[in-house]
Coordinates of C-alpha atoms in Angstrom, one line a residue:
M1 CA 3.7 15.2 -0.9
R2 CA 2.5 17.4 2.6
A3 CA 3.2 16.3 5.9
Q4 CA -0.9 16.3 6.2
D5 CA -1.2 13.8 3.7
I6 CA 0.0 11.3 6.0
D7 CA -2.9 10.4 8.1
V8 CA -1.2 7.7 10.2
C9 CA -4.5 6.6 12.3
N10 CA -6.0 5.2 9.3
G11 CA -2.4 4.2 7.5
T12 CA -2.9 5.9 3.9
L13 CA -1.2 8.8 2.7
I14 CA -3.7 11.0 0.6
F15 CA -3.4 12.5 -2.7
E16 CA -5.0 14.3 -5.3
T17 CA -6.1 12.7 -8.3
L18 CA -4.6 13.8 -11.5
K19 CA -7.9 12.0 -13.4
Q20 CA -10.0 14.5 -11.9
R21 CA -9.0 18.3 -12.6
E22 CA -12.2 19.7 -12.9
A23 CA -13.6 18.6 -9.2
L24 CA -10.9 19.0 -6.6
S25 CA -10.7 14.3 -5.4
M26 CA -8.9 13.0 -3.2
R27 CA -7.7 9.6 -2.7
A28 CA -6.4 7.6 0.3
L29 CA -3.3 5.0 -0.2
P30 CA -3.0 2.2 1.5
V31 CA 1.1 2.5 2.8
P32 CA 2.9 -0.1 5.5
S33 CA 2.8 0.1 8.7
E34 CA 7.1 0.5 8.3
L35 CA 6.7 3.7 5.5
L36 CA 4.4 5.8 8.0
E37 CA 7.2 5.1 10.6
L38 CA 10.0 6.4 8.0
L39 CA 7.9 9.5 7.7
M40 CA 7.4 10.6 10.5
S41 CA 11.1 10.6 11.4
I42 CA 11.4 12.8 8.4
I43 CA 8.6 15.2 9.1
D44 CA 10.3 15.4 12.9
E45 CA 14.0 15.7 12.1
N46 CA 12.9 18.2 9.6
A47 CA 10.7 20.1 12.5
L48 CA 7.9 20.2 9.4
S49 CA 4.9 21.8 9.9
P50 CA 1.6 20.0 8.3
K51 CA 1.5 22.4 4.7
D52 CA 5.3 21.8 4.7
R53 CA 6.2 19.5 1.5
V54 CA 7.9 16.1 2.4
W55 CA 10.5 15.9 -0.6
T56 CA 11.5 19.6 -2.3
F57 CA 12.3 18.2 -5.6
C58 CA 9.2 17.9 -8.2
R59 CA 7.6 15.3 -9.5
E60 CA 10.5 15.0 -13.1
T61 CA 13.1 14.6 -10.5
G62 CA 11.6 12.1 -8.5
W63 CA 11.2 9.9 -12.0
R64 CA 15.2 10.3 -12.4
Y65 CA 16.0 9.6 -8.6
I66 CA 14.1 6.4 -9.8
R67 CA 15.1 5.6 -12.8
N68 CA 18.6 6.1 -12.3
L69 CA 17.8 3.4 -9.2
N70 CA 16.9 0.7 -10.9
E71 CA 19.4 1.1 -13.5
Q72 CA 21.8 1.1 -10.8
A73 CA 19.6 -2.1 -9.5
G74 CA 19.7 -3.9 -13.5
I75 CA 15.6 -2.9 -12.9
K76 CA 14.4 -2.8 -16.2
G77 CA 10.9 -0.7 -16.6
N78 CA 9.9 2.5 -15.8
P79 CA 8.3 4.2 -12.7
T80 CA 5.0 4.9 -14.4
G81 CA 5.0 0.8 -15.1
M82 CA 6.5 -0.3 -11.8
R83 CA 3.1 2.1 -10.1
H84 CA 1.2 -0.1 -12.1
G85 CA 2.6 -3.2 -11.0
F86 CA 2.4 -2.0 -7.5
G87 CA -1.3 -1.6 -8.0
V88 CA -1.5 -5.0 -10.0
A89 CA -0.2 -6.6 -7.0
C90 CA -2.3 -5.4 -4.5
A91 CA -5.6 -5.6 -6.1
V92 CA -4.8 -9.1 -6.1
K93 CA -3.1 -9.5 -3.2
R94 CA -6.7 -8.3 -1.6
N95 CA -8.8 -10.0 -3.4
S96 CA -10.4 -7.0 -4.7
V97 CA -10.6 -7.6 -8.1
A98 CA -9.8 -10.9 -10.5
H99 CA -6.5 -10.8 -11.7
N100 CA -7.8 -11.4 -15.2
S101 CA -10.5 -8.6 -15.1
I102 CA -6.9 -6.4 -14.1
L103 CA -5.0 -7.8 -17.7
D104 CA -7.9 -7.5 -20.3
G105 CA -10.1 -4.5 -19.0
T106 CA -13.1 -6.5 -17.6
Q107 CA -14.7 -6.4 -14.5
E108 CA -16.4 -9.1 -12.6
D109 CA -19.3 -8.4 -10.5

């Protein structure tokens, strides 16, 4: 993630989607204002320019950090499962889709 990918005005983080690699496709992920404030403080403290990376480690290293923290906290599961669980919880909370349609793959109209 680069500093320019943090959209404080809209309260989102902007990511390139990995599922549509043939065409550039971006996704905005709503995040809590506290996270935005934390990210902006990291950017300010390190005097990052818009194109600078917020973290200098790769995806695999991030995966290991999260996995190790989970183990220390006694949390079972992996980062992928946590990401999917977070997505389900957000969708249900916002009532954007029915909970059972997420679980069984169906979509209600």
